[in-house]
JSON list of C-alpha atoms in Angstrom, two decimals:
[
{"chain": "S", "resi": 1, "resn": "MET", "atom": "CA", "xyz": [-8.58, -37.38, 29.51]},
{"chain": "S", "resi": 2, "resn": "ASP", "atom": "CA", "xyz": [-6.22, -34.88, 28.13]},
{"chain": "S", "resi": 3, "resn": "LEU", "atom": "CA", "xyz": [-4.00, -33.71, 30.72]},
{"chain": "S", "resi": 4, "resn": "ARG", "atom": "CA", "xyz": [-0.95, -31.17, 30.21]},
{"chain": "S", "resi": 5, "resn": "ILE", "atom": "CA", "xyz": [1.63, -30.00, 32.76]},
{"chain": "S", "resi": 6, "resn": "ASP", "atom": "CA", "xyz": [2.76, -26.53, 32.22]},
{"chain": "S", "resi": 7, "resn": "PHE", "atom": "CA", "xyz": [4.98, -25.98, 35.27]},
{"chain": "S", "resi": 8, "resn": "ASN", "atom": "CA", "xyz": [8.54, -25.06, 35.21]},
{"chain": "S", "resi": 9, "resn": "ASP", "atom": "CA", "xyz": [9.85, -27.89, 37.67]},
{"chain": "S", "resi": 10, "resn": "ALA", "atom": "CA", "xyz": [11.24, -31.13, 36.42]},
{"chain": "S", "resi": 11, "resn": "ASP", "atom": "CA", "xyz": [10.81, -32.71, 39.68]},
{"chain": "S", "resi": 12, "resn": "PHE", "atom": "CA", "xyz": [7.06, -32.15, 39.99]},
{"chain": "S", "resi": 13, "resn": "ARG", "atom": "CA", "xyz": [4.83, -35.11, 39.85]},
{"chain": "S", "resi": 14, "resn": "ALA", "atom": "CA", "xyz": [1.01, -35.16, 39.86]},
{"chain": "S", "resi": 15, "resn": "GLY", "atom": "CA", "xyz": [-1.01, -38.57, 40.55]},
{"chain": "S", "resi": 16, "resn": "VAL", "atom": "CA", "xyz": [-4.10, -38.33, 38.89]},
{"chain": "S", "resi": 17, "resn": "VAL", "atom": "CA", "xyz": [-7.18, -40.33, 39.38]},
{"chain": "S", "resi": 18, "resn": "VAL", "atom": "CA", "xyz": [-10.59, -40.14, 37.23]},
{"chain": "S", "resi": 19, "resn": "ALA", "atom": "CA", "xyz": [-13.64, -42.10, 38.87]},
{"chain": "S", "resi": 20, "resn": "ARG", "atom": "CA", "xyz": [-17.08, -42.11, 37.01]},
{"chain": "S", "resi": 21, "resn": "GLY", "atom": "CA", "xyz": [-20.36, -43.22, 38.14]},
{"chain": "S", "resi": 22, "resn": "VAL", "atom": "CA", "xyz": [-19.79, -42.06, 42.06]},
{"chain": "S", "resi": 23, "resn": "THR", "atom": "CA", "xyz": [-22.42, -41.57, 44.48]},
{"chain": "S", "resi": 24, "resn": "VAL", "atom": "CA", "xyz": [-22.11, -38.79, 47.09]},
{"chain": "S", "resi": 25, "resn": "ALA", "atom": "CA", "xyz": [-23.24, -40.31, 50.42]},
{"chain": "S", "resi": 26, "resn": "PRO", "atom": "CA", "xyz": [-22.28, -40.53, 54.17]},
{"chain": "S", "resi": 27, "resn": "ALA", "atom": "CA", "xyz": [-19.10, -42.35, 54.67]},
{"chain": "S", "resi": 28, "resn": "PRO", "atom": "CA", "xyz": [-19.66, -46.11, 55.25]},
{"chain": "S", "resi": 29, "resn": "PRO", "atom": "CA", "xyz": [-18.76, -47.74, 58.56]},
{"chain": "S", "resi": 30, "resn": "ASP", "atom": "CA", "xyz": [-15.58, -49.31, 57.29]},
{"chain": "S", "resi": 31, "resn": "LEU", "atom": "CA", "xyz": [-14.32, -46.15, 55.85]},
{"chain": "S", "resi": 32, "resn": "ALA", "atom": "CA", "xyz": [-15.18, -44.13, 58.89]},
{"chain": "S", "resi": 33, "resn": "ALA", "atom": "CA", "xyz": [-13.50, -46.68, 61.32]},
{"chain": "S", "resi": 34, "resn": "ARG", "atom": "CA", "xyz": [-10.18, -46.65, 59.18]},
{"chain": "S", "resi": 35, "resn": "LEU", "atom": "CA", "xyz": [-10.27, -42.87, 59.27]},
{"chain": "S", "resi": 36, "resn": "ASP", "atom": "CA", "xyz": [-10.92, -43.00, 62.95]},
{"chain": "S", "resi": 37, "resn": "ASP", "atom": "CA", "xyz": [-7.81, -45.22, 63.45]},
{"chain": "S", "resi": 38, "resn": "LEU", "atom": "CA", "xyz": [-5.62, -43.16, 61.58]},
{"chain": "S", "resi": 39, "resn": "ILE", "atom": "CA", "xyz": [-6.69, -39.67, 63.11]},
{"chain": "S", "resi": 40, "resn": "ALA", "atom": "CA", "xyz": [-5.86, -41.47, 66.32]},
{"chain": "S", "resi": 41, "resn": "ARG", "atom": "CA", "xyz": [-2.41, -42.22, 65.41]},
{"chain": "S", "resi": 42, "resn": "ARG", "atom": "CA", "xyz": [-1.78, -38.93, 63.79]},
{"chain": "S", "resi": 43, "resn": "SER", "atom": "CA", "xyz": [-3.20, -36.91, 66.60]},
{"chain": "S", "resi": 44, "resn": "ALA", "atom": "CA", "xyz": [0.16, -38.08, 68.61]},
{"chain": "S", "resi": 45, "resn": "GLU", "atom": "CA", "xyz": [2.15, -37.36, 65.79]},
{"chain": "S", "resi": 46, "resn": "ASP", "atom": "CA", "xyz": [4.54, -34.85, 64.21]},
{"chain": "S", "resi": 47, "resn": "PHE", "atom": "CA", "xyz": [3.09, -35.26, 60.72]},
{"chain": "S", "resi": 48, "resn": "PRO", "atom": "CA", "xyz": [3.75, -34.81, 57.82]},
{"chain": "S", "resi": 49, "resn": "PRO", "atom": "CA", "xyz": [7.39, -36.01, 58.68]},
{"chain": "S", "resi": 50, "resn": "PRO", "atom": "CA", "xyz": [9.81, -33.08, 58.05]},
{"chain": "S", "resi": 51, "resn": "PRO", "atom": "CA", "xyz": [11.43, -34.42, 54.89]},
{"chain": "S", "resi": 52, "resn": "VAL", "atom": "CA", "xyz": [7.85, -34.78, 53.14]},
{"chain": "S", "resi": 53, "resn": "LYS", "atom": "CA", "xyz": [6.80, -31.33, 54.72]},
{"chain": "S", "resi": 54, "resn": "ASP", "atom": "CA", "xyz": [9.63, -29.45, 53.52]},
{"chain": "S", "resi": 55, "resn": "ALA", "atom": "CA", "xyz": [9.73, -31.23, 50.10]},
{"chain": "S", "resi": 56, "resn": "VAL", "atom": "CA", "xyz": [5.85, -30.08, 49.68]},
{"chain": "S", "resi": 57, "resn": "ARG", "atom": "CA", "xyz": [6.51, -26.68, 50.70]},
{"chain": "S", "resi": 58, "resn": "ALA", "atom": "CA", "xyz": [9.77, -26.42, 48.53]},
{"chain": "S", "resi": 59, "resn": "MET", "atom": "CA", "xyz": [7.68, -27.71, 45.56]},
{"chain": "S", "resi": 60, "resn": "LEU", "atom": "CA", "xyz": [5.13, -24.83, 46.12]},
{"chain": "S", "resi": 61, "resn": "ARG", "atom": "CA", "xyz": [7.86, -22.28, 46.52]},
{"chain": "S", "resi": 62, "resn": "LYS", "atom": "CA", "xyz": [8.87, -23.06, 42.78]},
{"chain": "S", "resi": 63, "resn": "GLY", "atom": "CA", "xyz": [6.17, -20.91, 41.40]},
{"chain": "S", "resi": 64, "resn": "GLY", "atom": "CA", "xyz": [6.77, -18.01, 43.83]},
{"chain": "S", "resi": 65, "resn": "PHE", "atom": "CA", "xyz": [3.86, -19.11, 46.39]},
{"chain": "S", "resi": 66, "resn": "LYS", "atom": "CA", "xyz": [4.50, -18.67, 50.24]},
{"chain": "S", "resi": 67, "resn": "PRO", "atom": "CA", "xyz": [3.04, -21.71, 51.85]},
{"chain": "S", "resi": 68, "resn": "ALA", "atom": "CA", "xyz": [2.65, -20.73, 55.37]},
{"chain": "S", "resi": 69, "resn": "GLY", "atom": "CA", "xyz": [0.21, -19.71, 57.80]},
{"chain": "S", "resi": 70, "resn": "ARG", "atom": "CA", "xyz": [-3.50, -19.96, 56.39]},
{"chain": "S", "resi": 71, "resn": "ASN", "atom": "CA", "xyz": [-2.03, -20.76, 53.13]},
{"chain": "S", "resi": 72, "resn": "LYS", "atom": "CA", "xyz": [-0.38, -24.06, 54.44]},
{"chain": "S", "resi": 73, "resn": "PRO", "atom": "CA", "xyz": [-0.69, -27.12, 52.49]},
{"chain": "S", "resi": 74, "resn": "ALA", "atom": "CA", "xyz": [-4.07, -29.07, 52.69]},
{"chain": "S", "resi": 75, "resn": "SER", "atom": "CA", "xyz": [-2.07, -31.96, 54.35]},
{"chain": "S", "resi": 76, "resn": "GLU", "atom": "CA", "xyz": [-0.48, -29.85, 57.02]},
{"chain": "S", "resi": 77, "resn": "TYR", "atom": "CA", "xyz": [-4.16, -28.52, 57.78]},
{"chain": "S", "resi": 78, "resn": "LEU", "atom": "CA", "xyz": [-5.59, -31.98, 58.10]},
{"chain": "S", "resi": 79, "resn": "ALA", "atom": "CA", "xyz": [-2.81, -33.08, 60.54]},
{"chain": "S", "resi": 80, "resn": "GLN", "atom": "CA", "xyz": [-3.17, -30.26, 62.38]},
{"chain": "S", "resi": 81, "resn": "CYS", "atom": "CA", "xyz": [-6.93, -30.99, 62.40]},
{"chain": "S", "resi": 82, "resn": "ALA", "atom": "CA", "xyz": [-6.18, -34.46, 63.81]},
{"chain": "S", "resi": 83, "resn": "ARG", "atom": "CA", "xyz": [-3.85, -33.06, 66.61]},
{"chain": "S", "resi": 84, "resn": "GLU", "atom": "CA", "xyz": [-6.40, -30.76, 67.61]},
{"chain": "S", "resi": 85, "resn": "GLY", "atom": "CA", "xyz": [-9.39, -32.97, 67.64]},
{"chain": "S", "resi": 86, "resn": "ARG", "atom": "CA", "xyz": [-11.55, -31.15, 64.88]},
{"chain": "S", "resi": 87, "resn": "PHE", "atom": "CA", "xyz": [-10.90, -33.54, 61.85]},
{"chain": "S", "resi": 88, "resn": "PRO", "atom": "CA", "xyz": [-13.50, -32.77, 59.07]},
{"chain": "S", "resi": 89, "resn": "ARG", "atom": "CA", "xyz": [-16.20, -35.34, 58.07]},
{"chain": "S", "resi": 90, "resn": "ILE", "atom": "CA", "xyz": [-17.85, -34.48, 54.82]},
{"chain": "S", "resi": 91, "resn": "ASN", "atom": "CA", "xyz": [-19.03, -37.42, 52.88]},
{"chain": "S", "resi": 92, "resn": "ASN", "atom": "CA", "xyz": [-17.70, -40.84, 51.45]},
{"chain": "S", "resi": 93, "resn": "LEU", "atom": "CA", "xyz": [-15.63, -39.23, 48.55]},
{"chain": "S", "resi": 94, "resn": "VAL", "atom": "CA", "xyz": [-14.28, -36.28, 50.50]},
{"chain": "S", "resi": 95, "resn": "ASP", "atom": "CA", "xyz": [-13.26, -38.63, 53.41]},
{"chain": "S", "resi": 96, "resn": "ILE", "atom": "CA", "xyz": [-11.41, -40.82, 51.04]},
{"chain": "S", "resi": 97, "resn": "ASN", "atom": "CA", "xyz": [-9.54, -37.65, 49.83]},
{"chain": "S", "resi": 98, "resn": "ASN", "atom": "CA", "xyz": [-8.70, -36.59, 53.39]},
{"chain": "S", "resi": 99, "resn": "LEU", "atom": "CA", "xyz": [-7.64, -40.15, 54.38]},
{"chain": "S", "resi": 100, "resn": "LEU", "atom": "CA", "xyz": [-5.09, -40.57, 51.61]},
{"chain": "S", "resi": 101, "resn": "SER", "atom": "CA", "xyz": [-3.67, -37.06, 52.36]},
{"chain": "S", "resi": 102, "resn": "LEU", "atom": "CA", "xyz": [-3.39, -38.08, 56.10]},
{"chain": "S", "resi": 103, "resn": "GLU", "atom": "CA", "xyz": [-1.62, -41.34, 55.11]},
{"chain": "S", "resi": 104, "resn": "SER", "atom": "CA", "xyz": [0.75, -39.94, 52.57]},
{"chain": "S", "resi": 105, "resn": "GLY", "atom": "CA", "xyz": [1.42, -36.44, 53.93]},
{"chain": "S", "resi": 106, "resn": "LEU", "atom": "CA", "xyz": [0.81, -34.82, 50.35]},
{"chain": "S", "resi": 107, "resn": "PRO", "atom": "CA", "xyz": [-2.06, -32.33, 49.61]},
{"chain": "S", "resi": 108, "resn": "ILE", "atom": "CA", "xyz": [-4.83, -33.78, 47.27]},
{"chain": "S", "resi": 109, "resn": "SER", "atom": "CA", "xyz": [-7.56, -31.93, 45.27]},
{"chain": "S", "resi": 110, "resn": "LEU", "atom": "CA", "xyz": [-10.76, -33.85, 44.27]},
{"chain": "S", "resi": 111, "resn": "LEU", "atom": "CA", "xyz": [-12.78, -31.98, 41.99]},
{"chain": "S", "resi": 112, "resn": "ASP", "atom": "CA", "xyz": [-16.21, -32.35, 40.07]},
{"chain": "S", "resi": 113, "resn": "LEU", "atom": "CA", "xyz": [-15.23, -33.59, 36.72]},
{"chain": "S", "resi": 114, "resn": "ALA", "atom": "CA", "xyz": [-18.50, -31.86, 35.18]},
{"chain": "S", "resi": 115, "resn": "ALA", "atom": "CA", "xyz": [-16.60, -28.52, 36.07]},
{"chain": "S", "resi": 116, "resn": "VAL", "atom": "CA", "xyz": [-13.27, -29.48, 35.01]},
{"chain": "S", "resi": 117, "resn": "GLY", "atom": "CA", "xyz": [-14.06, -31.25, 31.86]},
{"chain": "S", "resi": 118, "resn": "GLU", "atom": "CA", "xyz": [-11.94, -33.61, 29.69]},
{"chain": "S", "resi": 119, "resn": "ASN", "atom": "CA", "xyz": [-9.18, -31.26, 28.96]},
{"chain": "S", "resi": 120, "resn": "VAL", "atom": "CA", "xyz": [-7.10, -30.48, 32.07]},
{"chain": "S", "resi": 121, "resn": "GLU", "atom": "CA", "xyz": [-4.13, -28.16, 32.74]},
{"chain": "S", "resi": 122, "resn": "ILE", "atom": "CA", "xyz": [-1.75, -28.14, 35.56]},
{"chain": "S", "resi": 123, "resn": "ARG", "atom": "CA", "xyz": [0.07, -24.67, 35.68]},
{"chain": "S", "resi": 124, "resn": "CYS", "atom": "CA", "xyz": [1.05, -21.82, 38.08]},
{"chain": "S", "resi": 125, "resn": "GLY", "atom": "CA", "xyz": [-1.75, -19.17, 38.96]},
{"chain": "S", "resi": 126, "resn": "ARG", "atom": "CA", "xyz": [-1.07, -15.89, 36.88]},
{"chain": "S", "resi": 127, "resn": "HIS", "atom": "CA", "xyz": [-1.09, -12.20, 38.32]},
{"chain": "S", "resi": 128, "resn": "GLY", "atom": "CA", "xyz": [-4.77, -11.32, 39.32]},
{"chain": "S", "resi": 129, "resn": "GLU", "atom": "CA", "xyz": [-6.18, -14.85, 39.21]},
{"chain": "S", "resi": 130, "resn": "ARG", "atom": "CA", "xyz": [-8.12, -15.94, 42.32]},
{"chain": "S", "resi": 131, "resn": "TYR", "atom": "CA", "xyz": [-11.36, -17.73, 43.15]},
{"chain": "S", "resi": 132, "resn": "VAL", "atom": "CA", "xyz": [-13.86, -18.31, 45.93]},
{"chain": "S", "resi": 133, "resn": "PHE", "atom": "CA", "xyz": [-13.03, -21.26, 48.19]},
{"chain": "S", "resi": 134, "resn": "ASN", "atom": "CA", "xyz": [-15.85, -21.28, 50.74]},
{"chain": "S", "resi": 135, "resn": "PRO", "atom": "CA", "xyz": [-19.43, -20.57, 51.04]},
{"chain": "S", "resi": 136, "resn": "THR", "atom": "CA", "xyz": [-18.67, -17.14, 52.74]},
{"chain": "S", "resi": 137, "resn": "GLY", "atom": "CA", "xyz": [-17.23, -15.85, 49.45]},
{"chain": "S", "resi": 138, "resn": "GLN", "atom": "CA", "xyz": [-13.59, -15.91, 50.86]},
{"chain": "S", "resi": 139, "resn": "GLU", "atom": "CA", "xyz": [-11.02, -15.75, 47.92]},
{"chain": "S", "resi": 140, "resn": "ILE", "atom": "CA", "xyz": [-7.45, -17.21, 47.69]},
{"chain": "S", "resi": 141, "resn": "GLU", "atom": "CA", "xyz": [-4.90, -15.27, 45.60]},
{"chain": "S", "resi": 142, "resn": "LEU", "atom": "CA", "xyz": [-3.55, -17.89, 42.98]},
{"chain": "S", "resi": 143, "resn": "GLU", "atom": "CA", "xyz": [-0.46, -15.85, 41.68]},
{"chain": "S", "resi": 144, "resn": "GLY", "atom": "CA", "xyz": [2.53, -18.46, 41.63]},
{"chain": "S", "resi": 145, "resn": "LEU", "atom": "CA", "xyz": [0.40, -21.26, 43.24]},
{"chain": "S", "resi": 146, "resn": "ILE", "atom": "CA", "xyz": [0.26, -24.74, 41.24]},
{"chain": "S", "resi": 147, "resn": "CYS", "atom": "CA", "xyz": [-3.57, -25.05, 40.15]},
{"chain": "S", "resi": 148, "resn": "VAL", "atom": "CA", "xyz": [-5.57, -27.58, 38.47]},
{"chain": "S", "resi": 149, "resn": "CYS", "atom": "CA", "xyz": [-7.39, -26.06, 35.37]},
{"chain": "S", "resi": 150, "resn": "ALA", "atom": "CA", "xyz": [-10.10, -26.55, 33.05]},
{"chain": "S", "resi": 151, "resn": "ARG", "atom": "CA", "xyz": [-8.95, -25.90, 29.67]},
{"chain": "S", "resi": 152, "resn": "GLN", "atom": "CA", "xyz": [-11.49, -24.50, 27.14]},
{"chain": "S", "resi": 153, "resn": "ASP", "atom": "CA", "xyz": [-11.77, -24.87, 23.40]},
{"chain": "S", "resi": 154, "resn": "ASP", "atom": "CA", "xyz": [-10.21, -21.41, 22.98]},
{"chain": "S", "resi": 155, "resn": "GLY", "atom": "CA", "xyz": [-7.16, -22.18, 25.11]},
{"chain": "S", "resi": 156, "resn": "VAL", "atom": "CA", "xyz": [-8.14, -20.38, 27.91]},
{"chain": "S", "resi": 157, "resn": "SER", "atom": "CA", "xyz": [-7.65, -22.18, 31.07]},
{"chain": "S", "resi": 158, "resn": "ILE", "atom": "CA", "xyz": [-9.49, -21.69, 34.40]},
{"chain": "S", "resi": 159, "resn": "PRO", "atom": "CA", "xyz": [-8.33, -22.57, 37.73]},
{"chain": "S", "resi": 160, "resn": "LEU", "atom": "CA", "xyz": [-10.41, -24.73, 39.93]},
{"chain": "S", "resi": 161, "resn": "GLY", "atom": "CA", "xyz": [-8.10, -26.42, 42.41]},
{"chain": "S", "resi": 162, "resn": "ASN", "atom": "CA", "xyz": [-4.76, -26.19, 44.12]},
{"chain": "S", "resi": 163, "resn": "PRO", "atom": "CA", "xyz": [-2.90, -27.87, 47.09]},
{"chain": "S", "resi": 164, "resn": "ILE", "atom": "CA", "xyz": [-4.29, -25.22, 49.65]},
{"chain": "S", "resi": 165, "resn": "LYS", "atom": "CA", "xyz": [-7.81, -24.75, 48.91]},
{"chain": "S", "resi": 166, "resn": "ASP", "atom": "CA", "xyz": [-10.16, -25.95, 46.21]},
{"chain": "S", "resi": 167, "resn": "SER", "atom": "CA", "xyz": [-12.56, -23.60, 44.57]},
{"chain": "S", "resi": 168, "resn": "MET", "atom": "CA", "xyz": [-16.41, -23.54, 45.37]},
{"chain": "S", "resi": 169, "resn": "THR", "atom": "CA", "xyz": [-16.97, -24.01, 41.46]},
{"chain": "S", "resi": 170, "resn": "GLY", "atom": "CA", "xyz": [-14.66, -27.45, 41.57]},
{"chain": "S", "resi": 171, "resn": "LYS", "atom": "CA", "xyz": [-15.90, -28.86, 44.77]},
{"chain": "S", "resi": 172, "resn": "LEU", "atom": "CA", "xyz": [-18.19, -31.89, 44.83]},
{"chain": "S", "resi": 173, "resn": "LYS", "atom": "CA", "xyz": [-21.94, -31.35, 44.91]},
{"chain": "S", "resi": 174, "resn": "ASP", "atom": "CA", "xyz": [-24.79, -33.65, 46.12]},
{"chain": "S", "resi": 175, "resn": "HIS", "atom": "CA", "xyz": [-25.31, -34.66, 42.41]},
{"chain": "S", "resi": 176, "resn": "THR", "atom": "CA", "xyz": [-21.56, -35.20, 41.42]},
{"chain": "S", "resi": 177, "resn": "ARG", "atom": "CA", "xyz": [-21.33, -38.55, 39.57]},
{"chain": "S", "resi": 178, "resn": "ASP", "atom": "CA", "xyz": [-17.65, -38.12, 37.96]},
{"chain": "S", "resi": 179, "resn": "VAL", "atom": "CA", "xyz": [-14.70, -36.87, 39.67]},
{"chain": "S", "resi": 180, "resn": "ILE", "atom": "CA", "xyz": [-10.96, -36.09, 39.16]},
{"chain": "S", "resi": 181, "resn": "GLY", "atom": "CA", "xyz": [-8.28, -36.52, 42.15]},
{"chain": "S", "resi": 182, "resn": "VAL", "atom": "CA", "xyz": [-5.10, -34.72, 41.78]},
{"chain": "S", "resi": 183, "resn": "ILE", "atom": "CA", "xyz": [-2.23, -35.56, 44.26]},
{"chain": "S", "resi": 184, "resn": "TYR", "atom": "CA", "xyz": [0.44, -32.81, 44.24]},
{"chain": "S", "resi": 185, "resn": "SER", "atom": "CA", "xyz": [4.07, -34.36, 44.74]},
{"chain": "S", "resi": 186, "resn": "SER", "atom": "CA", "xyz": [7.71, -34.10, 43.57]},
{"chain": "S", "resi": 187, "resn": "ILE", "atom": "CA", "xyz": [10.49, -36.76, 43.39]},
{"chain": "S", "resi": 188, "resn": "GLN", "atom": "CA", "xyz": [11.48, -35.27, 46.78]},
{"chain": "S", "resi": 189, "resn": "ALA", "atom": "CA", "xyz": [8.42, -35.40, 48.33]},
{"chain": "S", "resi": 190, "resn": "SER", "atom": "CA", "xyz": [7.64, -39.07, 47.12]},
{"chain": "S", "resi": 191, "resn": "CYS", "atom": "CA", "xyz": [9.37, -41.52, 44.90]},
{"chain": "S", "resi": 192, "resn": "GLU", "atom": "CA", "xyz": [7.22, -42.12, 41.55]},
{"chain": "S", "resi": 193, "resn": "SER", "atom": "CA", "xyz": [6.50, -45.97, 42.54]},
{"chain": "S", "resi": 194, "resn": "THR", "atom": "CA", "xyz": [5.27, -44.72, 46.08]},
{"chain": "S", "resi": 195, "resn": "LEU", "atom": "CA", "xyz": [3.05, -42.20, 44.30]},
{"chain": "S", "resi": 196, "resn": "GLN", "atom": "CA", "xyz": [1.74, -44.76, 42.08]},
{"chain": "S", "resi": 197, "resn": "ILE", "atom": "CA", "xyz": [0.65, -46.88, 45.07]},
{"chain": "S", "resi": 198, "resn": "VAL", "atom": "CA", "xyz": [-1.22, -43.78, 46.37]},
{"chain": "S", "resi": 199, "resn": "VAL", "atom": "CA", "xyz": [-2.89, -43.23, 42.93]},
{"chain": "S", "resi": 200, "resn": "ASP", "atom": "CA", "xyz": [-4.06, -47.20, 42.99]},
{"chain": "S", "resi": 201, "resn": "GLU", "atom": "CA", "xyz": [-5.33, -47.11, 46.22]},
{"chain": "S", "resi": 202, "resn": "PHE", "atom": "CA", "xyz": [-7.34, -43.80, 45.51]},
{"chain": "S", "resi": 203, "resn": "ALA", "atom": "CA", "xyz": [-9.05, -45.49, 42.64]},
{"chain": "S", "resi": 204, "resn": "GLN", "atom": "CA", "xyz": [-9.60, -48.52, 44.63]},
{"chain": "S", "resi": 205, "resn": "LEU", "atom": "CA", "xyz": [-11.26, -46.60, 47.50]},
{"chain": "S", "resi": 206, "resn": "LEU", "atom": "CA", "xyz": [-13.38, -44.72, 45.16]},
{"chain": "S", "resi": 207, "resn": "THR", "atom": "CA", "xyz": [-14.60, -47.85, 43.68]},
{"chain": "S", "resi": 208, "resn": "ARG", "atom": "CA", "xyz": [-15.05, -49.71, 47.09]},
{"chain": "S", "resi": 209, "resn": "PHE", "atom": "CA", "xyz": [-16.72, -46.87, 49.19]},
{"chain": "S", "resi": 210, "resn": "GLY", "atom": "CA", "xyz": [-17.67, -44.22, 46.28]},
{"chain": "S", "resi": 211, "resn": "ALA", "atom": "CA", "xyz": [-19.39, -46.70, 44.11]},
{"chain": "S", "resi": 212, "resn": "ALA", "atom": "CA", "xyz": [-17.39, -45.71, 41.15]},
{"chain": "S", "resi": 213, "resn": "THR", "atom": "CA", "xyz": [-18.13, -47.82, 38.01]},
{"chain": "S", "resi": 214, "resn": "GLN", "atom": "CA", "xyz": [-14.82, -46.85, 36.67]},
{"chain": "S", "resi": 215, "resn": "ALA", "atom": "CA", "xyz": [-11.82, -45.61, 38.27]},
{"chain": "S", "resi": 216, "resn": "ASP", "atom": "CA", "xyz": [-8.48, -45.35, 36.65]},
{"chain": "S", "resi": 217, "resn": "GLY", "atom": "CA", "xyz": [-5.06, -43.49, 37.52]},
{"chain": "S", "resi": 218, "resn": "ALA", "atom": "CA", "xyz": [-1.56, -42.55, 36.49]},
{"chain": "S", "resi": 219, "resn": "VAL", "atom": "CA", "xyz": [1.32, -40.56, 37.64]},
{"chain": "S", "resi": 220, "resn": "TYR", "atom": "CA", "xyz": [2.27, -37.33, 35.38]},
{"chain": "S", "resi": 221, "resn": "PRO", "atom": "CA", "xyz": [4.53, -37.06, 33.82]},
{"chain": "S", "resi": 222, "resn": "ARG", "atom": "CA", "xyz": [4.00, -40.76, 32.87]},
{"chain": "S", "resi": 223, "resn": "LEU", "atom": "CA", "xyz": [6.17, -43.26, 34.76]},
{"chain": "S", "resi": 224, "resn": "ARG", "atom": "CA", "xyz": [9.25, -44.29, 32.78]},
{"chain": "S", "resi": 225, "resn": "ARG", "atom": "CA", "xyz": [9.08, -48.11, 32.20]},
{"chain": "S", "resi": 226, "resn": "SER", "atom": "CA", "xyz": [12.30, -49.94, 31.58]}
]
């Protein structure tokens, strides 16, 4: 995996997990029960906590995007769903993604690696860029928004995911076998060691509940070791 970050924000951090050999299936009982418990807790809480919420929104504003209303971060949307008793249950892999977002308060993309490929770029959306994010054909404007992109051989990169809504092209399918998860963060939203813990848990859950034969993750830019 070759991942490049082209985003003018020295505080930005991406937790990235690549899992291969996964199986898309209904969430097993242990995963469903863990998610049930977390939803019950979050339903009575103001979550994400203000420092995390404010830091995530500040991160998204760095490119000029306005994260509010229908364009709120996915982590805020999931917390709202928990409070309103309408938390989505999709499948084992998406439920893992949503569990970790509801635990950490950070927005996360989970994309089909067959769509993204092995050359990945994280950058801000450009003027005029947009993609369809739901089956009814609705589009999201991407200008100024942090995007996970598939970088092609000619250097062109195509946005497939972001901290608000992932594209239909990048979303998981029943036949998906390899995935990439991207946790969007900053040093204000989560220290690097804490973000690495979330990355490691992501990999573990994709192995335990997603049947991944291989799952590896890291924080980008890479953690600096003393």
